[in-house]
PDB file of C-alpha atoms in Angstrom:
ATOM      1  CA  MET A 757     -73.000  13.123  80.910  1.00 46.00           C
ATOM      2  CA  GLU A 758     -74.730  12.669  84.265  1.00 52.00           C
ATOM      3  CA  GLN A 759     -78.155  12.903  82.659  1.00 53.00           C
ATOM      4  CA  ILE A 760     -77.651   9.603  80.847  1.00 54.00           C
ATOM      5  CA  PHE A 761     -77.590   7.736  84.156  1.00 55.00           C
ATOM      6  CA  MET A 762     -80.485   9.587  85.801  1.00 56.00           C
ATOM      7  CA  LYS A 763     -83.790   7.803  86.080  1.00 63.00           C
ATOM      8  CA  PRO A 764     -86.341   9.283  83.692  1.00 61.00           C
ATOM      9  CA  ARG A 765     -89.280  11.045  85.276  1.00 71.00           C
ATOM     10  CA  HIS A 766     -92.648   9.821  84.153  1.00 78.00           C
ATOM     11  CA  ALA A 767     -95.717  11.946  84.497  1.00 83.00           C
ATOM     12  CA  ALA A 768     -98.262  10.271  86.762  1.00 86.00           C
ATOM     13  CA  PRO A 769    -101.734  10.034  85.261  1.00 87.00           C
ATOM     14  CA  PRO A 770    -104.477  12.189  86.749  1.00 91.00           C
ATOM     15  CA  ARG A 771    -106.147  10.584  89.766  1.00 92.00           C
ATOM     16  CA  VAL A 772    -109.305   9.689  87.889  1.00 94.00           C
ATOM     17  CA  ILE A 773    -107.279   7.917  85.162  1.00 92.00           C
ATOM     18  CA  ASP A 774    -105.179   6.190  87.803  1.00 91.00           C
ATOM     19  CA  ALA A 775    -108.335   4.956  89.559  1.00 93.00           C
ATOM     20  CA  ILE A 776    -109.748   3.674  86.256  1.00 93.00           C
ATOM     21  CA  LEU A 777    -106.490   1.881  85.392  1.00 92.00           C
ATOM     22  CA  GLN A 778    -106.534   0.129  88.769  1.00 92.00           C
ATOM     23  CA  SER A 779    -110.222  -0.763  88.682  1.00 93.00           C
ATOM     24  CA  GLY A 780    -111.482  -4.299  88.600  1.00 94.00           C
ATOM     25  CA  TRP A 781    -114.107  -3.479  85.970  1.00 97.00           C
ATOM     26  CA  LEU A 782    -111.459  -2.228  83.494  1.00 97.00           C
ATOM     27  CA  TRP A 783    -109.385  -5.352  84.133  1.00 97.00           C
ATOM     28  CA  LEU A 784    -112.464  -7.481  83.330  1.00 97.00           C
ATOM     29  CA  LEU A 785    -113.304  -5.396  80.249  1.00 98.00           C
ATOM     30  CA  ALA A 786    -109.730  -5.758  78.949  1.00 98.00           C
ATOM     31  CA  ARG A 787    -109.913  -9.538  79.356  1.00 98.00           C
ATOM     32  CA  ILE A 788    -113.286  -9.670  77.605  1.00 98.00           C
ATOM     33  CA  CYS A 789    -111.929  -7.626  74.685  1.00 98.00           C
ATOM     34  CA  LEU A 790    -108.913  -9.908  74.316  1.00 98.00           C
ATOM     35  CA  MET A 791    -110.879 -13.151  74.708  1.00 98.00           C
ATOM     36  CA  ILE A 792    -113.841 -12.348  72.441  1.00 98.00           C
ATOM     37  CA  ILE A 793    -112.083 -13.642  69.322  1.00 97.00           C
ATOM     38  CA  PHE A 794    -111.183 -16.933  71.017  1.00 98.00           C
ATOM     39  CA  ILE A 795    -114.718 -17.384  72.348  1.00 98.00           C
ATOM     40  CA  ALA A 796    -116.228 -16.627  68.936  1.00 98.00           C
ATOM     41  CA  SER A 797    -113.831 -18.947  67.130  1.00 98.00           C
ATOM     42  CA  GLY A 798    -114.244 -21.801  69.611  1.00 98.00           C
ATOM     43  CA  ALA A 799    -118.035 -21.478  69.614  1.00 98.00           C
ATOM     44  CA  ALA A 800    -118.130 -21.352  65.802  1.00 98.00           C
ATOM     45  CA  LYS A 801    -116.167 -24.607  65.619  1.00 98.00           C
ATOM     46  CA  LEU A 802    -118.832 -26.289  67.756  1.00 98.00           C
ATOM     47  CA  ILE A 803    -121.933 -24.592  66.311  1.00 98.00           C
ATOM     48  CA  ASP A 804    -120.809 -25.197  62.709  1.00 98.00           C
ATOM     49  CA  PHE A 805    -119.024 -28.454  63.402  1.00 98.00           C
ATOM     50  CA  ASP A 806    -118.836 -29.472  59.745  1.00 98.00           C
ATOM     51  CA  GLY A 807    -117.340 -26.089  58.839  1.00 98.00           C
ATOM     52  CA  GLY A 808    -114.739 -26.466  61.582  1.00 98.00           C
ATOM     53  CA  VAL A 809    -113.888 -29.958  60.395  1.00 98.00           C
ATOM     54  CA  ALA A 810    -113.507 -28.592  56.849  1.00 98.00           C
ATOM     55  CA  GLU A 811    -111.079 -25.928  58.175  1.00 97.00           C
ATOM     56  CA  MET A 812    -108.982 -28.593  59.882  1.00 97.00           C
ATOM     57  CA  ALA A 813    -108.987 -30.776  56.772  1.00 97.00           C
ATOM     58  CA  ALA A 814    -107.974 -27.799  54.608  1.00 96.00           C
ATOM     59  CA  ALA A 815    -105.026 -27.254  56.968  1.00 95.00           C
ATOM     60  CA  GLY A 816    -104.012 -30.884  56.462  1.00 96.00           C
ATOM     61  CA  LEU A 817    -104.880 -31.982  59.992  1.00 97.00           C
ATOM     62  CA  SER A 818    -106.152 -35.519  60.431  1.00 97.00           C
ATOM     63  CA  PRO A 819    -108.424 -36.721  61.841  1.00 98.00           C
ATOM     64  CA  ALA A 820    -110.041 -33.358  61.196  1.00 98.00           C
ATOM     65  CA  TRP A 821    -112.995 -33.976  63.558  1.00 98.00           C
ATOM     66  CA  LEU A 822    -110.628 -34.602  66.477  1.00 98.00           C
ATOM     67  CA  PHE A 823    -108.554 -31.496  65.758  1.00 98.00           C
ATOM     68  CA  ASN A 824    -111.742 -29.446  65.534  1.00 98.00           C
ATOM     69  CA  ILE A 825    -112.818 -30.630  68.986  1.00 98.00           C
ATOM     70  CA  LEU A 826    -109.348 -30.093  70.489  1.00 98.00           C
ATOM     71  CA  VAL A 827    -109.076 -26.589  69.066  1.00 98.00           C
ATOM     72  CA  ALA A 828    -112.584 -25.621  70.224  1.00 98.00           C
ATOM     73  CA  VAL A 829    -111.951 -26.938  73.739  1.00 98.00           C
ATOM     74  CA  THR A 830    -108.549 -25.221  73.935  1.00 98.00           C
ATOM     75  CA  LEU A 831    -109.987 -21.889  72.816  1.00 98.00           C
ATOM     76  CA  LEU A 832    -113.055 -21.988  75.059  1.00 98.00           C
ATOM     77  CA  VAL A 833    -111.448 -23.387  78.221  1.00 98.00           C
ATOM     78  CA  SER A 834    -108.526 -20.987  77.931  1.00 98.00           C
ATOM     79  CA  ALA A 835    -110.846 -18.026  77.395  1.00 98.00           C
ATOM     80  CA  VAL A 836    -112.957 -18.965  80.423  1.00 98.00           C
ATOM     81  CA  LEU A 837    -109.823 -19.269  82.591  1.00 98.00           C
ATOM     82  CA  VAL A 838    -108.670 -15.801  81.518  1.00 98.00           C
ATOM     83  CA  LEU A 839    -112.121 -14.315  82.101  1.00 98.00           C
ATOM     84  CA  MET A 840    -112.208 -15.885  85.567  1.00 98.00           C
ATOM     85  CA  ASP A 841    -108.645 -14.633  86.217  1.00 97.00           C
ATOM     86  CA  ARG A 842    -107.553 -18.178  87.105  1.00 97.00           C
ATOM     87  CA  ALA A 843    -104.404 -19.902  85.816  1.00 97.00           C
ATOM     88  CA  VAL A 844    -104.063 -17.000  83.373  1.00 98.00           C
ATOM     89  CA  TRP A 845    -100.420 -17.870  82.704  1.00 98.00           C
ATOM     90  CA  LEU A 846    -101.463 -21.359  81.562  1.00 98.00           C
ATOM     91  CA  ALA A 847    -104.407 -20.177  79.473  1.00 98.00           C
ATOM     92  CA  CYS A 848    -102.408 -17.407  77.799  1.00 98.00           C
ATOM     93  CA  GLY A 849     -99.589 -19.872  77.166  1.00 98.00           C
ATOM     94  CA  ALA A 850    -101.992 -22.349  75.535  1.00 98.00           C
ATOM     95  CA  LEU A 851    -103.537 -19.640  73.366  1.00 98.00           C
ATOM     96  CA  SER A 852    -100.077 -18.374  72.379  1.00 98.00           C
ATOM     97  CA  VAL A 853     -98.975 -21.866  71.345  1.00 98.00           C
ATOM     98  CA  PHE A 854    -102.228 -22.222  69.378  1.00 98.00           C
ATOM     99  CA  LEU A 855    -101.562 -18.938  67.562  1.00 98.00           C
ATOM    100  CA  LEU A 856     -97.941 -19.873  66.807  1.00 98.00           C
ATOM    101  CA  LEU A 857     -99.044 -23.239  65.424  1.00 97.00           C
ATOM    102  CA  THR A 858    -101.698 -21.487  63.346  1.00 97.00           C
ATOM    103  CA  ILE A 859     -98.997 -19.268  61.837  1.00 97.00           C
ATOM    104  CA  VAL A 860     -96.825 -22.269  60.979  1.00 97.00           C
ATOM    105  CA  ILE A 861     -99.619 -24.542  59.719  1.00 96.00           C
ATOM    106  CA  VAL A 862    -102.147 -22.160  58.137  1.00 95.00           C
ATOM    107  CA  HIS A 863    -100.496 -18.759  57.595  1.00 95.00           C
ATOM    108  CA  SER A 864     -97.060 -19.897  56.388  1.00 94.00           C
ATOM    109  CA  PHE A 865     -96.664 -16.888  54.080  1.00 94.00           C
ATOM    110  CA  TRP A 866     -93.039 -17.828  53.393  1.00 94.00           C
ATOM    111  CA  ASN A 867     -94.344 -20.823  51.400  1.00 94.00           C
ATOM    112  CA  MET A 868     -96.851 -18.775  49.375  1.00 94.00           C
ATOM    113  CA  GLU A 869     -96.825 -16.229  46.592  1.00 95.00           C
ATOM    114  CA  GLY A 870     -98.771 -13.143  45.599  1.00 96.00           C
ATOM    115  CA  PRO A 871    -101.844 -11.837  47.395  1.00 95.00           C
ATOM    116  CA  LYS A 872    -102.306 -15.074  49.368  1.00 95.00           C
ATOM    117  CA  ALA A 873     -98.812 -14.645  50.853  1.00 94.00           C
ATOM    118  CA  GLN A 874     -99.520 -11.029  51.747  1.00 96.00           C
ATOM    119  CA  ILE A 875    -102.830 -11.839  53.452  1.00 96.00           C
ATOM    120  CA  SER A 876    -101.229 -14.713  55.368  1.00 95.00           C
ATOM    121  CA  MET A 877     -98.385 -12.427  56.458  1.00 97.00           C
ATOM    122  CA  PHE A 878    -100.918  -9.912  57.786  1.00 97.00           C
ATOM    123  CA  PHE A 879    -102.689 -12.683  59.722  1.00 97.00           C
ATOM    124  CA  ALA A 880     -99.333 -13.878  61.098  1.00 97.00           C
ATOM    125  CA  LEU A 881     -98.440 -10.356  62.232  1.00 98.00           C
ATOM    126  CA  GLU A 882    -101.843  -9.947  63.886  1.00 97.00           C
ATOM    127  CA  HIS A 883    -101.332 -13.261  65.669  1.00 98.00           C
ATOM    128  CA  ILE A 884     -97.946 -12.060  66.933  1.00 98.00           C
ATOM    129  CA  GLY A 885     -99.575  -8.878  68.233  1.00 98.00           C
ATOM    130  CA  VAL A 886    -102.242 -10.907  70.050  1.00 98.00           C
ATOM    131  CA  ILE A 887     -99.494 -13.090  71.540  1.00 98.00           C
ATOM    132  CA  GLY A 888     -97.974  -9.895  72.952  1.00 98.00           C
ATOM    133  CA  GLY A 889    -101.353  -9.005  74.449  1.00 98.00           C
ATOM    134  CA  LEU A 890    -101.609 -12.479  75.959  1.00 98.00           C
ATOM    135  CA  MET A 891     -98.149 -12.103  77.505  1.00 98.00           C
ATOM    136  CA  MET A 892     -99.141  -8.762  79.019  1.00 98.00           C
ATOM    137  CA  THR A 893    -102.386 -10.253  80.314  1.00 98.00           C
ATOM    138  CA  ALA A 894    -100.481 -13.021  82.091  1.00 98.00           C
ATOM    139  CA  MET A 895     -98.062 -10.450  83.538  1.00 97.00           C
ATOM    140  CA  VAL A 896    -100.808  -8.111  84.743  1.00 97.00           C
ATOM    141  CA  SER A 897    -102.749 -10.978  86.297  1.00 97.00           C
ATOM    142  CA  ARG A 898     -99.642 -12.035  88.209  1.00 97.00           C
ATOM    143  CA  LEU A 899     -98.823  -8.477  89.330  1.00 95.00           C
ATOM    144  CA  ARG A 900    -102.409  -7.805  90.441  1.00 95.00           C
ATOM    145  CA  ARG A 901    -102.340 -11.013  92.473  1.00 94.00           C
ATOM    146  CA  LEU A 902     -98.999 -10.054  94.072  1.00 95.00           C
ATOM    147  CA  ILE A 903    -100.304  -6.579  94.952  1.00 91.00           C
ATOM    148  CA  ARG A 904    -103.538  -8.016  96.361  1.00 91.00           C
ATOM    149  CA  ASN A 905    -101.634 -10.558  98.476  1.00 93.00           C
ATOM    150  CA  ALA A 906     -99.193  -7.914  99.725  1.00 91.00           C
ATOM    151  CA  GLY A 907    -102.109  -5.800 100.948  1.00 83.00           C
ATOM    152  CA  ALA A 908    -103.814  -8.720 102.696  1.00 68.00           C
TER     153      ALA A 908
END
């Protein structure tokens, strides 16, 4: 019965793995990997402006040109903030809200049938997974800042 209340022992990673996990370059690489989709999507909405406007119109957003600009700016500014490790909580929050709205507006699988519903459900689940990654990114940014400030 005592074992239930004992703290579990976790194996520490080897030193080399520990050093990699704490490195600044891995932290940057992780942020790049997470932000690449937002950068690509935001840039595509500006490079192919008419295509972006058509996407917004297809989603029922009006005026479509304004929504295209707002989405592109949100995606790109938020991605840059995360890459710079500045106001990460705000940027990740904005991207999470964007993804949630995308689920409700574009990938509302509960209002669809057949293969279209299944594909939209998969997109919605992927968006939820990315939201989890954004939450962890905001948490790690905060913890790294606290650790850095404690050592200063």
